[in-house]
XYZ file of C-alpha atoms in Angstrom:
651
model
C -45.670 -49.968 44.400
C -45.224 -47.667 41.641
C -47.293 -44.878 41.553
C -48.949 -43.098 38.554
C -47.075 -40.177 38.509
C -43.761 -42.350 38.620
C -44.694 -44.066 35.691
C -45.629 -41.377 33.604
C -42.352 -39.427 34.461
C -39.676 -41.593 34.701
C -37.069 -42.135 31.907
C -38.675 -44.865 28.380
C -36.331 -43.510 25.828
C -32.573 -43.193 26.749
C -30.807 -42.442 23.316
C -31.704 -42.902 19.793
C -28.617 -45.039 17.775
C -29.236 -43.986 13.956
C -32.233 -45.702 13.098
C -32.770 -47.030 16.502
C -34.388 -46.277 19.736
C -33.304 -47.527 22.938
C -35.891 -47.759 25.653
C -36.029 -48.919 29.201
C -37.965 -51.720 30.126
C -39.791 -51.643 33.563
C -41.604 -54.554 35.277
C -43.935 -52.787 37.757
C -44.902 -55.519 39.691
C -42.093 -57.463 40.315
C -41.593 -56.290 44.022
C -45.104 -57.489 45.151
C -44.327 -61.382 43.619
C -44.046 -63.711 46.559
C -40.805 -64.642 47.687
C -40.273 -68.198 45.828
C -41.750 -66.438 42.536
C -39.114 -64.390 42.717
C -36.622 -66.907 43.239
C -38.123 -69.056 40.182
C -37.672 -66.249 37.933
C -34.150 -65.333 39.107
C -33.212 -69.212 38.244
C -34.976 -68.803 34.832
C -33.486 -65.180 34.475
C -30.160 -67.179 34.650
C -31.047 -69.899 32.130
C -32.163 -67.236 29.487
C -28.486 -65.334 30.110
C -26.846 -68.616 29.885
C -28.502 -69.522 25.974
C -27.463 -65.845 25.164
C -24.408 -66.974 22.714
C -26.113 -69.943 20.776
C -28.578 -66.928 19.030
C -25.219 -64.740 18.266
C -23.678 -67.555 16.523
C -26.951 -69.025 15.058
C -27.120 -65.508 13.118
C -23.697 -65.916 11.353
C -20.328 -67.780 11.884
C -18.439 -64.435 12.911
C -20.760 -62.781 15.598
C -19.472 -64.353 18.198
C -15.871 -63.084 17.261
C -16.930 -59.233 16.359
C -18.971 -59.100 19.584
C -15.974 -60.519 21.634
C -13.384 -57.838 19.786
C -15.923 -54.900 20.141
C -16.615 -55.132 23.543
C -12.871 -55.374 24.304
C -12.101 -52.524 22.321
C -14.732 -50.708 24.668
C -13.275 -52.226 27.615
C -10.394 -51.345 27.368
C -9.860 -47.894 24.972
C -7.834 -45.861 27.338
C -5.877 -43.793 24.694
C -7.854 -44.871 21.422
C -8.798 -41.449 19.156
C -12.213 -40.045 20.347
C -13.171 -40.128 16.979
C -12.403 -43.820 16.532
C -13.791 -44.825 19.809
C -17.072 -43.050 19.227
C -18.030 -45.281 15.693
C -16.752 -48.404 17.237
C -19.373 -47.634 20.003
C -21.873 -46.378 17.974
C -21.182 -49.401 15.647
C -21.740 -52.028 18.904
C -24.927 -50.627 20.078
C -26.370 -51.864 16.890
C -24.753 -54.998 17.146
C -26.040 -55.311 20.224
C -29.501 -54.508 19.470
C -29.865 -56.441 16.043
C -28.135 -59.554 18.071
C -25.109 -59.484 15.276
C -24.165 -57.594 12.159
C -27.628 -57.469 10.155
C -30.452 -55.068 10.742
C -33.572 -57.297 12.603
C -36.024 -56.277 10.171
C -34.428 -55.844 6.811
C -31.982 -58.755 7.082
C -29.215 -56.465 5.593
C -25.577 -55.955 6.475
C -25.165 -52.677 8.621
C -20.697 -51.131 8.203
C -18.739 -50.087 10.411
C -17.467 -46.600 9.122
C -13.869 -46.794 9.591
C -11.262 -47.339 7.762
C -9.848 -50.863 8.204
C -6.621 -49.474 9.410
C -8.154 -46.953 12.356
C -9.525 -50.625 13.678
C -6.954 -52.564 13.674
C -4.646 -49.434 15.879
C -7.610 -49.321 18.102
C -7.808 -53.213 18.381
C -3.272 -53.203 18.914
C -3.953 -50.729 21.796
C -6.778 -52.598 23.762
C -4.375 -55.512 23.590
C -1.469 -53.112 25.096
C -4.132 -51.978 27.688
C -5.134 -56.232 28.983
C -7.660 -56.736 26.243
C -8.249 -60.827 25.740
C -9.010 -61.284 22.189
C -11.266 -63.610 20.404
C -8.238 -64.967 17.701
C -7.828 -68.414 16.570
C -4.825 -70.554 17.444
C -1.952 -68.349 17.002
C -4.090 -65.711 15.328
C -1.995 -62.171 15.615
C -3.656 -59.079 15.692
C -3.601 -58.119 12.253
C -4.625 -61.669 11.041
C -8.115 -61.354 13.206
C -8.862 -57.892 12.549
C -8.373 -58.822 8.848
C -10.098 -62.457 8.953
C -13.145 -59.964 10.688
C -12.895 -57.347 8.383
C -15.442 -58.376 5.257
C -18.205 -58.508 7.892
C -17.225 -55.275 9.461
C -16.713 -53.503 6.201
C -17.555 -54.656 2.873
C -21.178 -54.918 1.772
C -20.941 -57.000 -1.068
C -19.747 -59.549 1.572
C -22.814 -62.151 2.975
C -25.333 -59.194 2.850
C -27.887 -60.747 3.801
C -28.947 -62.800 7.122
C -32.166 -64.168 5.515
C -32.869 -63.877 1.797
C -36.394 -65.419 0.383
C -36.425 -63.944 -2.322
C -32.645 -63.391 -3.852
C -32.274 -61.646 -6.973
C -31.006 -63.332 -10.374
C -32.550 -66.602 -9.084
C -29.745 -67.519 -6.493
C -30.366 -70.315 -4.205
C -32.119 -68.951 -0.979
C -29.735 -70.611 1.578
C -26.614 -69.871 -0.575
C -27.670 -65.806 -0.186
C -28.740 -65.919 3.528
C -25.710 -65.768 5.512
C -26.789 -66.877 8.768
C -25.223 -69.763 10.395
C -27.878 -72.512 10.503
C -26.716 -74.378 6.924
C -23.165 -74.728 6.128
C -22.439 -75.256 2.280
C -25.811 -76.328 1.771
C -28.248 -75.782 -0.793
C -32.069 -76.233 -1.553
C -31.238 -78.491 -4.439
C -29.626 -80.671 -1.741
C -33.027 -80.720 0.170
C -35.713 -80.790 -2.808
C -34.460 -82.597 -5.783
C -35.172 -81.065 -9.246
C -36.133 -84.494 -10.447
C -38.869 -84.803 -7.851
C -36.596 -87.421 -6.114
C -37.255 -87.757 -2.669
C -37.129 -84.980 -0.196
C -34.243 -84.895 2.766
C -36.827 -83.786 6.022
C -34.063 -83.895 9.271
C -34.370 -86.066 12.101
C -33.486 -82.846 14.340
C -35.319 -80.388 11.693
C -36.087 -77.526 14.560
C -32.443 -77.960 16.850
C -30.132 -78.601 14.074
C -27.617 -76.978 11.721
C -26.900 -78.715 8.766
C -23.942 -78.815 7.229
C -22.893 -80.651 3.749
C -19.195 -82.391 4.020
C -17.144 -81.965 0.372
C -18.106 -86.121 0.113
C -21.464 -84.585 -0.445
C -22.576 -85.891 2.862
C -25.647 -84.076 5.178
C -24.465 -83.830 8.787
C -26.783 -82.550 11.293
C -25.008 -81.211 14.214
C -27.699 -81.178 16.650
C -28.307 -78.547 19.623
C -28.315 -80.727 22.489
C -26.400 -81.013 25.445
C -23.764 -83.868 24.383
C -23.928 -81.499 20.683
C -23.402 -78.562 19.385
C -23.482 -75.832 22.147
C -23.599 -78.676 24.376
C -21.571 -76.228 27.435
C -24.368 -73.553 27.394
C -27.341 -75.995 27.140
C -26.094 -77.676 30.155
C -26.206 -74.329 31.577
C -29.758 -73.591 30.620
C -30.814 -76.998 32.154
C -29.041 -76.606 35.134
C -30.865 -72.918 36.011
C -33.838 -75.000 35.166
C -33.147 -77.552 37.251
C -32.602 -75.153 40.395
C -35.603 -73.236 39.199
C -38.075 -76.244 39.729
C -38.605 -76.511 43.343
C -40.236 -73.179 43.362
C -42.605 -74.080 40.384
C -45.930 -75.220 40.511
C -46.492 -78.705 39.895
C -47.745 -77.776 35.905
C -44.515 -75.669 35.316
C -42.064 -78.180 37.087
C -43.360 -81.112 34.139
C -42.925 -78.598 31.425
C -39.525 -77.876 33.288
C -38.707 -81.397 33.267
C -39.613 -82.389 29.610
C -37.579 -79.004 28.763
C -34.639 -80.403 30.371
C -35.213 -83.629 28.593
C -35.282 -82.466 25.195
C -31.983 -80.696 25.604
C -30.543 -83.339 26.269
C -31.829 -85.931 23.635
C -32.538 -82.802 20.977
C -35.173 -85.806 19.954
C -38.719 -83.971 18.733
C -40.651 -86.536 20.123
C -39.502 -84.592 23.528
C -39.474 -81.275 21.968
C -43.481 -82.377 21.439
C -43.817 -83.282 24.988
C -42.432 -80.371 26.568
C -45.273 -78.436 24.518
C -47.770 -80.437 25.464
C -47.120 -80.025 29.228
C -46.052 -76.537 28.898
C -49.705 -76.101 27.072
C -51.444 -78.247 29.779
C -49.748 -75.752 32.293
C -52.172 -72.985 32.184
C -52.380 -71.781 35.901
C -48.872 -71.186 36.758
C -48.400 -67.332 37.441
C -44.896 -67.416 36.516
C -43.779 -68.997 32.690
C -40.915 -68.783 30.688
C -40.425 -69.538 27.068
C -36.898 -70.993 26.178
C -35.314 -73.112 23.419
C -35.692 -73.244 19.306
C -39.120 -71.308 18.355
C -39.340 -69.118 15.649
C -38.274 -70.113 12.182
C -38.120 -66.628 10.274
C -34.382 -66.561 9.968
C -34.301 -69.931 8.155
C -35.556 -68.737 4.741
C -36.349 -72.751 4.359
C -38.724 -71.912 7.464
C -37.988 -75.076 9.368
C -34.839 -74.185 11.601
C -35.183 -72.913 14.991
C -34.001 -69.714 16.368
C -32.891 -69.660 19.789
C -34.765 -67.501 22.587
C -35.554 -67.525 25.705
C -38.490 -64.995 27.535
C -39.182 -64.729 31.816
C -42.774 -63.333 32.266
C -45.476 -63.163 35.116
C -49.390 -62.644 34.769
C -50.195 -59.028 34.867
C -53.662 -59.839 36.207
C -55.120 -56.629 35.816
C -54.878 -57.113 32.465
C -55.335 -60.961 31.908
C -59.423 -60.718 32.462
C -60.237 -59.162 29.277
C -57.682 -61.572 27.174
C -59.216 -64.771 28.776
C -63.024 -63.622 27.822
C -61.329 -63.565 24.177
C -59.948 -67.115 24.648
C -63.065 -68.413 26.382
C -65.077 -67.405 23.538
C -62.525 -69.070 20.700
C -65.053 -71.724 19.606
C -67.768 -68.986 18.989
C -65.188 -67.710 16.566
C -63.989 -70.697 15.093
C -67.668 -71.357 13.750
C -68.050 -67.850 12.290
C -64.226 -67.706 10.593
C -64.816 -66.514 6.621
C -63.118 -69.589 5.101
C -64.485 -72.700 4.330
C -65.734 -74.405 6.965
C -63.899 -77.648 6.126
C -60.908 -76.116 7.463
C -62.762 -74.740 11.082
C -61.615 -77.090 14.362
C -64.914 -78.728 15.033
C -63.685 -78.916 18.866
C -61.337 -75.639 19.858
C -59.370 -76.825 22.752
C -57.281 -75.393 25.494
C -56.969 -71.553 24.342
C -55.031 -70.252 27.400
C -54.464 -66.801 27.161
C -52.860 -63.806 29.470
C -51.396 -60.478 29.867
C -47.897 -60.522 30.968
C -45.217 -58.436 32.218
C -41.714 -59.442 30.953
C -38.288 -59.154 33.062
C -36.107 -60.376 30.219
C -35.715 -61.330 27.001
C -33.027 -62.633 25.355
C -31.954 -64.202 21.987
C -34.755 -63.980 19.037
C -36.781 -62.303 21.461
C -34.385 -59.592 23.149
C -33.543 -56.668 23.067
C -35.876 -56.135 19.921
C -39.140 -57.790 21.004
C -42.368 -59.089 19.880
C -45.815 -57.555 21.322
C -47.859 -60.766 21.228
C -47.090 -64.296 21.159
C -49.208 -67.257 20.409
C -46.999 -71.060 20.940
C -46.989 -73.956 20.508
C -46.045 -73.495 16.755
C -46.286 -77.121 16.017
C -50.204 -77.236 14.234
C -50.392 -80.729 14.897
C -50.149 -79.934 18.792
C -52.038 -76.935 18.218
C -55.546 -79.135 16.696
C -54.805 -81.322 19.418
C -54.265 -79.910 22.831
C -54.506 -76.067 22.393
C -52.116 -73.517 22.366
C -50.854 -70.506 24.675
C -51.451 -66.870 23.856
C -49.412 -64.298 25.706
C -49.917 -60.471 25.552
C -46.306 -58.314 26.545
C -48.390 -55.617 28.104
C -45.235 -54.154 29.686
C -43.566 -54.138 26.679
C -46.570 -52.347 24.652
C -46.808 -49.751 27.795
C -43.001 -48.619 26.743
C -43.322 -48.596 23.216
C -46.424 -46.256 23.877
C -44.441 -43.947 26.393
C -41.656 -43.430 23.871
C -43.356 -42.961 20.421
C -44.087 -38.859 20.325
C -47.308 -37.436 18.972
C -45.530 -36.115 16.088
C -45.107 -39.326 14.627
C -48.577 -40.112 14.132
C -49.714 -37.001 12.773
C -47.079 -36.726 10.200
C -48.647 -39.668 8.004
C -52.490 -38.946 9.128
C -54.293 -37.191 6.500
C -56.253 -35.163 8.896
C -56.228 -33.792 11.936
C -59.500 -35.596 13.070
C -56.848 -39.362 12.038
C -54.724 -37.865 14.095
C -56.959 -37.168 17.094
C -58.288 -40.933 16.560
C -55.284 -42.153 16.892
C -53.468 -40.249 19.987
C -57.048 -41.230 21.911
C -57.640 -45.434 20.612
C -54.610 -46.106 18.325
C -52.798 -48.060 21.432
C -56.257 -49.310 23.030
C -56.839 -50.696 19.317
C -53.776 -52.170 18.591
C -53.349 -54.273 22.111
C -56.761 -55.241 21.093
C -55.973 -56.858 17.714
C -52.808 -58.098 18.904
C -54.648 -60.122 21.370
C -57.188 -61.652 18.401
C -54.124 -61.965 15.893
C -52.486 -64.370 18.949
C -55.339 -66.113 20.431
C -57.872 -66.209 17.642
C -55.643 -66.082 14.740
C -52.688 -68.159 15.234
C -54.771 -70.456 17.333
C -57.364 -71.074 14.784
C -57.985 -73.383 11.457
C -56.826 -76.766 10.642
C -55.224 -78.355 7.799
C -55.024 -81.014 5.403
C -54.413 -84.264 6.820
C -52.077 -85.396 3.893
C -49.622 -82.132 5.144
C -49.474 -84.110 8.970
C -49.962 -81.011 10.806
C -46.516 -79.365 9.094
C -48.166 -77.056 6.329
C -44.721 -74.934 6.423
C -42.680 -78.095 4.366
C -45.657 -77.706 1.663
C -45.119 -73.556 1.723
C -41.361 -73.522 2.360
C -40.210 -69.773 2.531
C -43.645 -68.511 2.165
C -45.047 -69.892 5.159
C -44.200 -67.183 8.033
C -45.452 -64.781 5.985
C -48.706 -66.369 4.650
C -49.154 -67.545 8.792
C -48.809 -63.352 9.921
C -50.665 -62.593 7.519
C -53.772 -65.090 8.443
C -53.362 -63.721 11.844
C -53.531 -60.226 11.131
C -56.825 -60.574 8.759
C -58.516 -62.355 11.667
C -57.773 -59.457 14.050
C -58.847 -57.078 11.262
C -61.555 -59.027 10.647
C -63.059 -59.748 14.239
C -62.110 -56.220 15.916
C -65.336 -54.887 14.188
C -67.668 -57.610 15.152
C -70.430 -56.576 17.898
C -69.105 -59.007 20.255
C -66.422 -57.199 21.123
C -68.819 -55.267 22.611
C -70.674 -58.266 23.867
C -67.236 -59.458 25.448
C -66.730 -56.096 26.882
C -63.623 -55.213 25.177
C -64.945 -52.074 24.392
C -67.251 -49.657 24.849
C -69.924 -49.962 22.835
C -70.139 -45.616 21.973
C -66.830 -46.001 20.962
C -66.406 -49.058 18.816
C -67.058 -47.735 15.506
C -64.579 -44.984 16.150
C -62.176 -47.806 17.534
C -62.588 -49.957 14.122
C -61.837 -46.870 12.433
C -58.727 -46.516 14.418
C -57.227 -49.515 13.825
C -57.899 -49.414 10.157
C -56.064 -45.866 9.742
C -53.109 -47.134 11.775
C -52.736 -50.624 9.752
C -52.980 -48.461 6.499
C -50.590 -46.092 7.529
C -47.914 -48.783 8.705
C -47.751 -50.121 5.309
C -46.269 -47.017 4.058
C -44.199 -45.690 7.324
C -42.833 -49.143 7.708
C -40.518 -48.432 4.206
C -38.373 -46.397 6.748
C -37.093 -49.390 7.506
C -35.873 -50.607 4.446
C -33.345 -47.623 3.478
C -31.275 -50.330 0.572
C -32.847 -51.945 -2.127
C -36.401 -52.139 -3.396
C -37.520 -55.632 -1.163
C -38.692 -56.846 2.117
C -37.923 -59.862 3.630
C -38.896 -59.618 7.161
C -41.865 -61.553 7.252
C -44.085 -59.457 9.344
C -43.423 -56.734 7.439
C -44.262 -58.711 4.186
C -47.880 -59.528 5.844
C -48.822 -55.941 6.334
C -47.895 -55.217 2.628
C -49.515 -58.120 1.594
C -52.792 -56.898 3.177
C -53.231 -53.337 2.269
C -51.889 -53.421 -1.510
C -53.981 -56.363 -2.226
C -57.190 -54.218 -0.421
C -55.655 -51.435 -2.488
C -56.044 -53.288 -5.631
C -59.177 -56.057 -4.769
C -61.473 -53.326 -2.942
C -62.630 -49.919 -2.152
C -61.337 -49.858 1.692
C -58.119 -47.601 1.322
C -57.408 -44.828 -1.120
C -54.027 -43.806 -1.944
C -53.819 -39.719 -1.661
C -51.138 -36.850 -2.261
C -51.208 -33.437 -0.758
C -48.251 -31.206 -0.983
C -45.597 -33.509 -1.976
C -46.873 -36.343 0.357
C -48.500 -39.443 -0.207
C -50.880 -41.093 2.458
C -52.876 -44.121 2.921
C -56.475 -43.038 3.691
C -58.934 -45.533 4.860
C -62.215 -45.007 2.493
C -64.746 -47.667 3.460
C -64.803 -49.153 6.551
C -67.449 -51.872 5.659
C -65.488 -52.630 2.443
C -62.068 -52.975 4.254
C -63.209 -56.046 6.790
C -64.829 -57.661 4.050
C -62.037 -57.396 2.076
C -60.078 -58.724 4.817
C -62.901 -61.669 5.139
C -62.009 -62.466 1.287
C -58.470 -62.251 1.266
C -58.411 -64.093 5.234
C -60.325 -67.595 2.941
C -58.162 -67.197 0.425
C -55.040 -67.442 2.693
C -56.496 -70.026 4.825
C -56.974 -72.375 1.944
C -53.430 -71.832 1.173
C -52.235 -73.276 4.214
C -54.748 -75.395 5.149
C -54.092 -77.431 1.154
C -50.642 -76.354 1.328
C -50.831 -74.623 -2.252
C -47.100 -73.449 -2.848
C -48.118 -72.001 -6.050
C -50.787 -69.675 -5.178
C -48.960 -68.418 -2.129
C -46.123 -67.398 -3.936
C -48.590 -65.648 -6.267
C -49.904 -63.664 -3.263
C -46.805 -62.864 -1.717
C -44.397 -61.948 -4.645
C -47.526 -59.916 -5.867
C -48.651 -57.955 -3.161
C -45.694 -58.528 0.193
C -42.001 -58.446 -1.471
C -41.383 -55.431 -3.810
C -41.914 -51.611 -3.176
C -41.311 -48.307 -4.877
C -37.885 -46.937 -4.054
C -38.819 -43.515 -4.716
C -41.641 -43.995 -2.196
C -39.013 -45.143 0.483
C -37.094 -42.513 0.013
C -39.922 -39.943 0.603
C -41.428 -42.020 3.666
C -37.188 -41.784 5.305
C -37.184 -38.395 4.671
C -40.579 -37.563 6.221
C -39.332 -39.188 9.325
C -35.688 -37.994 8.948
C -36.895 -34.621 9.455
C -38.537 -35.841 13.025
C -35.428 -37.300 13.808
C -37.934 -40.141 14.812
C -36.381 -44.129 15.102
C -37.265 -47.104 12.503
C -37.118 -49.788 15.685
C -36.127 -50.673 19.015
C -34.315 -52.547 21.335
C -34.797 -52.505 25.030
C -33.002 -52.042 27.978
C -33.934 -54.846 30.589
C -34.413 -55.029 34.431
C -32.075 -56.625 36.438
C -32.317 -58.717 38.980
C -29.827 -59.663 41.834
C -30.785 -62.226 44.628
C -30.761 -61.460 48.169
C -28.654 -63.798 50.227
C -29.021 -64.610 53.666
C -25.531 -65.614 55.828
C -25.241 -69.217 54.377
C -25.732 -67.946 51.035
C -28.856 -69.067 50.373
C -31.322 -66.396 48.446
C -34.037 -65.414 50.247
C -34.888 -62.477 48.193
C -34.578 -61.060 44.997
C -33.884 -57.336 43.874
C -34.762 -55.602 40.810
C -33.323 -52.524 39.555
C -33.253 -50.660 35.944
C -29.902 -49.989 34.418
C -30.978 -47.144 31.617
C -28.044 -48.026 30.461
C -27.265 -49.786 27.310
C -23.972 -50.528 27.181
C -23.556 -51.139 31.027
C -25.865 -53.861 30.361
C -24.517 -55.735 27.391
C -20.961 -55.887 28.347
C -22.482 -57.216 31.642
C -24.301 -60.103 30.145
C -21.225 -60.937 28.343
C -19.361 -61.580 31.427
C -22.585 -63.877 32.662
């Protein structure tokens, strides 16, 4: 068992990569799992190595190739200039972390700063030296470095992975660049003449593609489709994996393995269902097509796959939130036509993660909330996780420094180095199971509200979440569900005001090109404080030598702001009104001041502090007896990067 004073000494942050920090993950209590837990996850460790690619390529055409020619230029660089070898590596890391050429949160192109001609020597030499190269059919050298070389170095070149909102009116799946539409356009989809709209047969597991006969083609993620060799491999990990599951997990196991191979969504729907009805198994995975915020249409899935186990420690407060989700439900500031009249099957725990790969890995989400499918979600509940492992190493690598450089005083300051991570891991816990899990729509939008509000609908859906967390965190029964102390909850409110005010204006580091945002979290929290900065009295903006900061005025005034603008966003989705979301959003979520980027980089270029991160994960290895069976499984933390990556490319 890990002590205390291990914890608090051992290594979080290993190296900072330009704007990016790369931290170690640790999974504490991995060693006391029983034996056949182990096993399980080590099978569905294998499965989320095996899906690894399908994310890569899902992000654009090309990654696959650069990844394969980077890491064999690192492999194999005996003799290749220093200088050369150094922003090749440098350049990779990224790669790495962003999963692909384009930064995870702004969507944009990040260079490689060579010249073309220092790349292709460097690639010629790791050929000399037994490099395998990625090239076509009797591709040379020179052709693939030069077929590569508009994604490596020209940034007028598919710029952007995701675009929602591209300038001069361009089609937004003609200026995202990501892989899941070939030649496709929204006209194709949503005819100007109000013709009928195309809605795929494989909508979630598909990428569409539009032949020059004009001709829509869905080439479907399945195991006799595209990808077919690496979702066989998934299944089959998932296969060995379910004679150490619990009878709950081996169904959702089972309907898994079904769906990949049909790809049909009735069986997508039934591997929810049972992997919602599952709610006592104290190991769970997440794997296949979740998240939609790389398809600016919102309805294609990106790949991912997450291995977890309960942290129970932890798990006791999150459930008294969960158990209590009807209480909430009846008290939600919209209208109460769109409140569940029966809340079902809220399951909700703390977690500790071993890996995560794809969407999810190595830059990864703090909360989670599935299924996303509403119509499931009305019917038979949904799943709420926590990553409390994953919040404990964020914590341990963020310096003091940070928060007191955008705190207006030194009493903000003090707040937040005593509640700010308490708070937060609180409303992360109500944005997953109260928010997402909450509300109800129209019955004319079938449970699918994101066809009504397209590329809006990620955004519009964070946003919701967040403004029931902000909302909720300063009702009494959070003391009443002792979540926190009652002496302290005013000063905890407080807290988490402050900090969601401030991360409006520190999260502009992020964004060092242009003067939008498309990340869709990052829209929400923009959405919410400039619309309470222009609709109430709750946040102030103030200057003081040079610097501008986001002071919280009025506490009572900010959650009833947050009550106003949480029914006005709720009768967006629930109706489905396109119009008035796109009102909120391009008002309030998309465009910033330049000139107040450019202040907010160099305030934090000066702390030499990161604008993300991507973690390192643990590894595992089994334990094998004489026959070569496993009867054990070892963990073990690489703090290494690199080591890691070119690891799981071998896998």
């Amino acid at each position: 068992m890990t002590t205390k004073l291990e914890r608090d000494t051992r290594p979080h942050l290993l190296e900072q990569i330009d704007e990016a920090a790369v931290v170690q993950l640790y999974a504490d209590g991995f060693d006391a799992l029983p034996v056949n837990d182990k096993i399980l996850i080590w099978h569905l460790y294998q499965a989320a190595l095996a899906g690894r690619d399908i994310y890569f390529d899902q992000r654009h055409a090309c990654a696959l190739d650069m990844r394969a020619l980077l890491e064999a230029v690192l492999r194999y660089g005996e003799g290749i200039d220093e200088t050369v070898l150094a922003e090749i590596r440098r350049y990779t890391k990224l790669f790495w972390i962003n999963t692909g050429p384009y930064n995870n949160l702004t969507a944009r192109k990040f260079l490689l700063q060579l010249e073309p001609a220092a790349m292709r020597d460097a690639v010629r030499l790791a050929e000399r030296n037994g490099a395998t190269l990625p090239g076509r059919r009797n591709e040379t050298v020179d052709g693939l470095v030069d077929r590569l070389a508009p994604m490596f170095f020209d940034p007028a070149i598919d710029p952007s992975v995701t675009s929602k909102a591209p300038e001069h009116g361009r089609d937004i799946l003609e200026a995202s660049a990501n892989n899941l539409y070939a030649g496709v356009r929204m006209s194709d989809l949503v005819p100007a003449d109000g013709g009928r709209h195309v809605v795929e047969r494989y909508g979630l597991n598909s990428r569409l593609v539009k032949h020059a006969d004009g001709r829509l083609e869905e080439q479907v993620y399945r195991i006799d489709g595209l990808y077919g060799d690496r979702i066989a491999r998934i299944a089959g990990h998932l296969e060995a994996a379910m004679p150490y599951a619990t009878p709950g997990m081996r169904r959702a196991l089972d309907a898994l393995v079904t769906f990949y191979r049909t790809g049909e969504d009735a069986d997508r729907g039934a591997y929810d269902i049972a992997w919602v009805e599952d709610k006592d198994s104290p190991v769970d995975t997440i794997n296949g097509f979740v998240e939609v915020y790389m398809d600016a249409r919102g309805v294609k899935g990106a790949w991912e796959a997450l291995v977890f186990y309960v942290n129970r420690e932890k798990t006791a407060g999150i459930q008294r939130l969960a158990a209590a989700a009807a209480w909430f439900e009846e008290r939600m500031p919209w209208d109460p036509q769109w409140r569940r009249p029966d809340v079902r099957g809220v399951t909700a725990r703390a977690i500790d993660v071993v890996i995560e790969t794809g969407d999810s890995g190595p830059i990864t989400p703090i909360g989670i909330n599935l299924p996303n499918d509403q119509a499931i979600r009305e019917t038979y509940g949904s799943k709420s996780v926590s990553l409390s492992n994953v919040a404990e190493a964020y914590d341990k690598s963020t310096p003091p420094s940070f928060r007191r450089e955008f705190a207006w005083s030194g009493e903000e300051a003090d707040r937040a180095e005593r509640w700010a991570t308490f708070a937060s891991e609180l409303t992360t816990n109500i944005h997953e199971v109260l928010g997402h899990g909450s509300g109800r729509v129209a019955d004319r939008l079938a449970g699918q509200p994101q066809l009504a509000l397209k590329e809006l609908y990620s955004t519009l859906e964070e946003a919701r979440a967040d403004l029931v967390a902000l909302y909720f965190v300063a009702d009494r029964k959070m003391i009443e569900l002792d979540l926190v102390p009652a002496d302290d909850h005013a000063e905890i409110v407080l807290a988490e005001y402050e900090s969601y005010a401030r991360n409006a204006l520190v999260q502009l580091r992020r964004v060092r090109e242009g003067t939008t945002i498309e990340e869709d979290h990052m829209r929400n929290r923009q959405l919410i404080v400039h619309w309470l900065l222009a609709n109430s009295t709750a946040i102030e903006i103030r200057r003081r030598d040079g610097k501008t900061y986001h002071v919280v005025a009025d506490v009572a005034a900010f959650r009833e702001g947050a009550g106003r603008l949480l029914a006005e966003v709720q009768r967006i989705k629930s109706e489905g009104h396109y119009e008035a979301g796109r009102a909120l959003v391009e008002t309030y979520a998309v465009h910033f001041d330049p000139a107040l980027r450019d202040e907010i980089v160099a305030r934090v270029a000066r702390l030499n502090m990161p604008s993300y991160t991507g973690f390192v994960m643990p590894k595992l290895e089994p334990v094998r007896d004489e026959a070569g069976a496993i009867v054990d499984v070892a963990i073990s933390y690489p703090l290494d990067l690199e080591k890691q990556m070119l690891e799981w490319s071998r896998t």
